[in-house]
Short mmCIF file of C-alpha atoms and ligand atoms in Angstrom, two decimals:
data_model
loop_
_atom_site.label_atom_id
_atom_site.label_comp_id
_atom_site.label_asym_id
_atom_site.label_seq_id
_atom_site.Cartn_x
_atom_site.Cartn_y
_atom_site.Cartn_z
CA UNK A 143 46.68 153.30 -76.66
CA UNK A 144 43.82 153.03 -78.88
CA UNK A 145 44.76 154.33 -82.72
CA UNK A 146 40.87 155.07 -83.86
CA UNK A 147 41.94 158.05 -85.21
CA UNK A 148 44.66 156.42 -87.50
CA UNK A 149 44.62 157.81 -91.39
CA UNK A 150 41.73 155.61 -92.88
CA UNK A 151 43.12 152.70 -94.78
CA UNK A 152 42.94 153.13 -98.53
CA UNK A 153 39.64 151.47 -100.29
CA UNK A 154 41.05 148.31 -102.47
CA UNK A 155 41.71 149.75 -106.23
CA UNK A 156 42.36 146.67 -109.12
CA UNK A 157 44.55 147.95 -112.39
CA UNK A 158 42.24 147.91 -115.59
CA UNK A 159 44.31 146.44 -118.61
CA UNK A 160 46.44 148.77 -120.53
CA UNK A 161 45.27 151.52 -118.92
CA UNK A 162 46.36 153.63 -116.03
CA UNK A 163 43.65 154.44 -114.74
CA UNK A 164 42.87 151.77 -111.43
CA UNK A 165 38.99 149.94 -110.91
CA UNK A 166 37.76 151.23 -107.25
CA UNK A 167 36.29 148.29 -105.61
CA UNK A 168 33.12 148.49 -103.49
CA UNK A 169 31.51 145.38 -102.75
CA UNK A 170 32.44 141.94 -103.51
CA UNK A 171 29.86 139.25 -104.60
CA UNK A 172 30.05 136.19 -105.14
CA UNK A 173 27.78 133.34 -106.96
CA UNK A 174 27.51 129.71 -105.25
CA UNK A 175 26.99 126.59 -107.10
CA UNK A 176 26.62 127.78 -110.42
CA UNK A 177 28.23 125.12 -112.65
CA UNK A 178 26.52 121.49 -112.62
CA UNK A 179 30.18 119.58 -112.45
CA UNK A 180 30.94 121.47 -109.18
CA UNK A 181 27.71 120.90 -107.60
CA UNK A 182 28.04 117.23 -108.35
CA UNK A 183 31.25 117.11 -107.46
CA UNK A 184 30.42 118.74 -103.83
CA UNK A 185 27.67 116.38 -103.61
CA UNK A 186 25.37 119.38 -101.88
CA UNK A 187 22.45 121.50 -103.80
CA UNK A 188 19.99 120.91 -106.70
CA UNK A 189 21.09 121.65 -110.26
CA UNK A 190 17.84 123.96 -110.54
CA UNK A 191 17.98 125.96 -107.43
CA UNK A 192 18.13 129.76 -108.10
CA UNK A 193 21.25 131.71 -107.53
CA UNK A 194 22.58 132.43 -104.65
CA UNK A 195 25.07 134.80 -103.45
CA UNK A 196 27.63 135.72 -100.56
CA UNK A 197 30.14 138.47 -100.05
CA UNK A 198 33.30 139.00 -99.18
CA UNK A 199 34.68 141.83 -97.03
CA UNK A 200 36.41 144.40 -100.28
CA UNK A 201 39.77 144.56 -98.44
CA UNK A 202 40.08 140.77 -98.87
CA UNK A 203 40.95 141.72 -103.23
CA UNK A 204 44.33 140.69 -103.32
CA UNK A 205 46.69 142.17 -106.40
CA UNK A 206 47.69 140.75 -109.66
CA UNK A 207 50.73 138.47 -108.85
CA UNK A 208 50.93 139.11 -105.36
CA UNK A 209 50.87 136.33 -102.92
CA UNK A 210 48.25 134.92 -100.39
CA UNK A 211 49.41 133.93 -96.52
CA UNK A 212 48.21 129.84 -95.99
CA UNK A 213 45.17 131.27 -93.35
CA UNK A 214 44.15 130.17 -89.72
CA UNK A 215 41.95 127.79 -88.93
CA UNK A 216 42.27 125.08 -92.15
CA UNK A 217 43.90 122.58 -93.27
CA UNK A 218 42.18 122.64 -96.23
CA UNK A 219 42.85 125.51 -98.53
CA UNK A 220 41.02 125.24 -101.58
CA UNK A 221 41.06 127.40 -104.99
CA UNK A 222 38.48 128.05 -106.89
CA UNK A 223 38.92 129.79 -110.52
CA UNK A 224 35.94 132.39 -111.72
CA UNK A 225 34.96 135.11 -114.00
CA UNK A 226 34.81 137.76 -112.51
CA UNK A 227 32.24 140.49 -113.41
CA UNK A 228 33.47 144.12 -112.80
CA UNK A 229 29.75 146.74 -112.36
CA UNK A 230 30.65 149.80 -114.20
CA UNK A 231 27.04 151.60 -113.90
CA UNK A 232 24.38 151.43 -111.29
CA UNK A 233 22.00 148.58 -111.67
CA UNK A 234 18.61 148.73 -109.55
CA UNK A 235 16.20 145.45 -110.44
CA UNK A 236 17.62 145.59 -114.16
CA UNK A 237 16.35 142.77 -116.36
CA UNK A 238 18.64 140.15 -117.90
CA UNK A 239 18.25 141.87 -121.45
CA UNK A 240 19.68 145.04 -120.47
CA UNK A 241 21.59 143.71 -117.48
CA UNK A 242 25.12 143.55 -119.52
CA UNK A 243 24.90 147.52 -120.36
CA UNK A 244 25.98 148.04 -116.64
CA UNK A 245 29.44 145.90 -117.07
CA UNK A 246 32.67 147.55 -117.58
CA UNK A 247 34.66 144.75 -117.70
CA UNK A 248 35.84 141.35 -116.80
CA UNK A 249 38.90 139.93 -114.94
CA UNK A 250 40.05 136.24 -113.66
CA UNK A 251 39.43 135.96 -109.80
CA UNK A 252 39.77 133.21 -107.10
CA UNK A 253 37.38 132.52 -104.52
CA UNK A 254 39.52 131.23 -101.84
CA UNK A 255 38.22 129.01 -99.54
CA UNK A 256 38.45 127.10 -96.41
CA UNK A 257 36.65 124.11 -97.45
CA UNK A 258 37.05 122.43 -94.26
CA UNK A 259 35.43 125.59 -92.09
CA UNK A 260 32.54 125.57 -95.16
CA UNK A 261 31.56 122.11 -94.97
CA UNK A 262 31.02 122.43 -91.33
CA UNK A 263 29.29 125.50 -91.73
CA UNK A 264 26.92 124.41 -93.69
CA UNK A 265 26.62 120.57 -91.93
CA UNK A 266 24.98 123.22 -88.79
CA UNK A 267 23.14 125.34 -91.24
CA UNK A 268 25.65 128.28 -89.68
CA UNK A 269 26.71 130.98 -92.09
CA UNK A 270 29.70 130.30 -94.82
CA UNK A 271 31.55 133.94 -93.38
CA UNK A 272 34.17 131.59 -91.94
CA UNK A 273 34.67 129.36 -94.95
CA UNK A 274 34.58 131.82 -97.46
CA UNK A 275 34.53 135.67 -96.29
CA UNK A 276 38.58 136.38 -94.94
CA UNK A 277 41.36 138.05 -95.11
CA UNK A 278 42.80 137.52 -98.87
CA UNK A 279 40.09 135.26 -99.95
CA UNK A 280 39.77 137.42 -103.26
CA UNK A 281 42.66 137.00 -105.99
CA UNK A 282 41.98 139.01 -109.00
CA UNK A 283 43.55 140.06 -112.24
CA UNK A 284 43.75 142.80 -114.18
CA UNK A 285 40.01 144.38 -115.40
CA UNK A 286 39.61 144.54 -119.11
CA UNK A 287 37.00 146.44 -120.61
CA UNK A 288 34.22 144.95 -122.40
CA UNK A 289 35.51 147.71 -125.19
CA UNK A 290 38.69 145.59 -125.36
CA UNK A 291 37.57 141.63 -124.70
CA UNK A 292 33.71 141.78 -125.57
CA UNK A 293 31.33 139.96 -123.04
CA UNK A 294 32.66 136.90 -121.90
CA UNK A 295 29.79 134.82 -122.50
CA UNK A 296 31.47 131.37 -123.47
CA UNK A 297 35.36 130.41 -123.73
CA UNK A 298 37.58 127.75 -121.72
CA UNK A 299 38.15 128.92 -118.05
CA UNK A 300 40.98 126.95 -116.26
CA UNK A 301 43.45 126.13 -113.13
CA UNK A 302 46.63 124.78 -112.77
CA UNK A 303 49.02 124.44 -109.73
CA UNK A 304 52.50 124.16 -110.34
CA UNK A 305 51.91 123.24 -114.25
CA UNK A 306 49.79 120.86 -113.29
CA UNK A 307 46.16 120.82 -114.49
CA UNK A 308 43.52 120.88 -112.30
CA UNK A 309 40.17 122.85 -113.40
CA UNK A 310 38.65 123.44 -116.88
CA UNK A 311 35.37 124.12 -117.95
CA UNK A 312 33.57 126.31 -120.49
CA UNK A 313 31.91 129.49 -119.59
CA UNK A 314 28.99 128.39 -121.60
CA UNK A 315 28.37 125.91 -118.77
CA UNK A 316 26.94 128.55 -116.32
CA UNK A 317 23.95 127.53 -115.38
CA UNK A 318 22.89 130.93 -114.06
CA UNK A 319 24.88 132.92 -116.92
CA UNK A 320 26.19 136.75 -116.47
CA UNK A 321 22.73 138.74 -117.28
CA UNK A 322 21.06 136.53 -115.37
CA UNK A 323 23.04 136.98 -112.43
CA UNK A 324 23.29 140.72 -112.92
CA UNK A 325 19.33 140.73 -112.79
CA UNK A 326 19.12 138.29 -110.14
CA UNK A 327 21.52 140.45 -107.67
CA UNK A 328 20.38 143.81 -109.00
CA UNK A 329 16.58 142.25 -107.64
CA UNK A 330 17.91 142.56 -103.68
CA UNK A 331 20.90 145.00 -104.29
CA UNK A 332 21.47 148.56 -105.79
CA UNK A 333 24.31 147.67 -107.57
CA UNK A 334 27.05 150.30 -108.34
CA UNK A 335 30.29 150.94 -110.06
CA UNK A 336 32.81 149.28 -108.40
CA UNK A 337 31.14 146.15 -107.92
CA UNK A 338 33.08 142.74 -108.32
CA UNK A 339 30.86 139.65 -108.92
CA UNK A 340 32.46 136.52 -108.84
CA UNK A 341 30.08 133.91 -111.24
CA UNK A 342 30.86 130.77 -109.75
CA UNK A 343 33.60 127.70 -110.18
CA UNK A 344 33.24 124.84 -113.00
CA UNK A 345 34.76 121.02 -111.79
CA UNK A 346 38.14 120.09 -110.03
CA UNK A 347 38.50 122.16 -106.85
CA UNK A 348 40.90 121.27 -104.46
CA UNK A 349 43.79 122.03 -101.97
CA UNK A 350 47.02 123.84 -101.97
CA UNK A 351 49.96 124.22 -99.39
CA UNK A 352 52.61 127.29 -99.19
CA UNK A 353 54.93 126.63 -102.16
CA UNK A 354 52.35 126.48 -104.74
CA UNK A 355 51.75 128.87 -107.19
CA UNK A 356 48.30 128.60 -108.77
CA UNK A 357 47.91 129.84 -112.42
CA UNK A 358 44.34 131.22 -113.25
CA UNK A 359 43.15 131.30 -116.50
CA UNK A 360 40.42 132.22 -119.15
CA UNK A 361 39.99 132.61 -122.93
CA UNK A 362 40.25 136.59 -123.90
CA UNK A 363 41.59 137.42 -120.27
CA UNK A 364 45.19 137.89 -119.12
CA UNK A 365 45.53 135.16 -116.72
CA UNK A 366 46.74 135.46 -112.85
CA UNK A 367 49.22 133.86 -111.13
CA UNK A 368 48.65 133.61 -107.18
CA UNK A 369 51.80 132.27 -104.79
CA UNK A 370 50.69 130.72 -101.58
CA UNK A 371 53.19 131.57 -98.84
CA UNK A 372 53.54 129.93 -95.52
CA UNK A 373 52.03 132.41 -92.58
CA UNK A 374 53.92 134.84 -90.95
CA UNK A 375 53.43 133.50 -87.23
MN1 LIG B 409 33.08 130.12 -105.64
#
């Protein structure tokens, strides 16, 4: 029997730091190529191309501390740590001067991905949904308001898995930085509260296997720690 009439599932929330009030998610964006170590490190893109952005579906947000399944189809699960933007007021083609007056607040996120599935993806010039847009493909921390940590315009930004070091970079390093993305994305969406932008991953990507336990940080932020688990069959 079909079960359309189910009780709808409830929209993804995030907790905001020392606070009990929760952050209702609505969309999920997400910045590619926006630190010149990755891009030379992937060997794809020009250091000058504009921003450019993909989503991810806002049920793929996956708690503070909880873990993440190993997905289907890869065997090539790859972290990658971010700042994460949280869109506290609607934005509609705001310039980059005014752009941060629509942030409430910043958290750590992961942009999981199956680097495998995007390679070949983008080999055929086919989408990146399968490489990047899946079921809990969106770690995220705690929001803290920008009354709390300030804008989070420069400070280290780092990975580890299992104590062992494996990104680090510098905010600062953004080549597109925060207002410039805000503008940029408010230019072909109305952005609205609720909106998660994920800015992009500095140097030093790579795998993980169920076991690990990757430890996201950055400077100001309360950091996030993200078990991979095998998958349930
Ligand atoms: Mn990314």
């Amino acid at each position: 029997m079909n079960d359309i009439s189910r009780t709808p599932v409830a929209p993804a929330t995030l907790p905001v730091h020392n606070g009990d009030s929760r952050f209702h998610v609505r969309r999920v964006y997400c910045v590619g190529r926006n630190y010149v170590a990755h891009i030379r490190e992937m060997k794809e893109g020009d250091e000058r191309d504009p921003p450019f952005f993909f989503q991810k579906p806002t049920d793929a947000v996956v708690q503070p501390g909880q873990a993440v399944e190993y997905p289907p189809e890869t065997s090539d699960f790859q972290y990658e740590v971010e700042l994460v933007v949280a869109i506290g007021k609607t934005a509609r083609n705001v310039s980059a001067e005014s752009a941060l007056d629509h942030v409430f607040g910043y958290a750590v996120g992961l942009d999981m991905t199956r680097r495998d599935r995007q390679r070949e993806a983008g080999k055929k010039g086919l989408p990146w949904e399968i490489g990047k847009s899946f079921d809990q493909s969106a770690p995220c921390g705690e929001i803290v308001p920008v009354s709390v940590c300030g804008h989070r315009m420069s400070g280290s930004i780092a990975l580890s898995v299992n104590g062992e070091a494996k990104q680090a970079g510098d905010l600062g390093n953004m080549i597109w930085n925060v207002p410039e993305i805000i503008s940029n994305l408010s230019s072909s969406y109305v952005l609205e509260p609720g909106d998660l932008i994920y800015t992009g991953t500095p140097a030093g990507v790579g795998p993980v296997v169920p076991g690990d336990v990757i430890l996201s940080s950055i400077e100001g932020l309360p950091s996030l720690s993200t078990p991979i688990v095998a998958r349930v069959p």
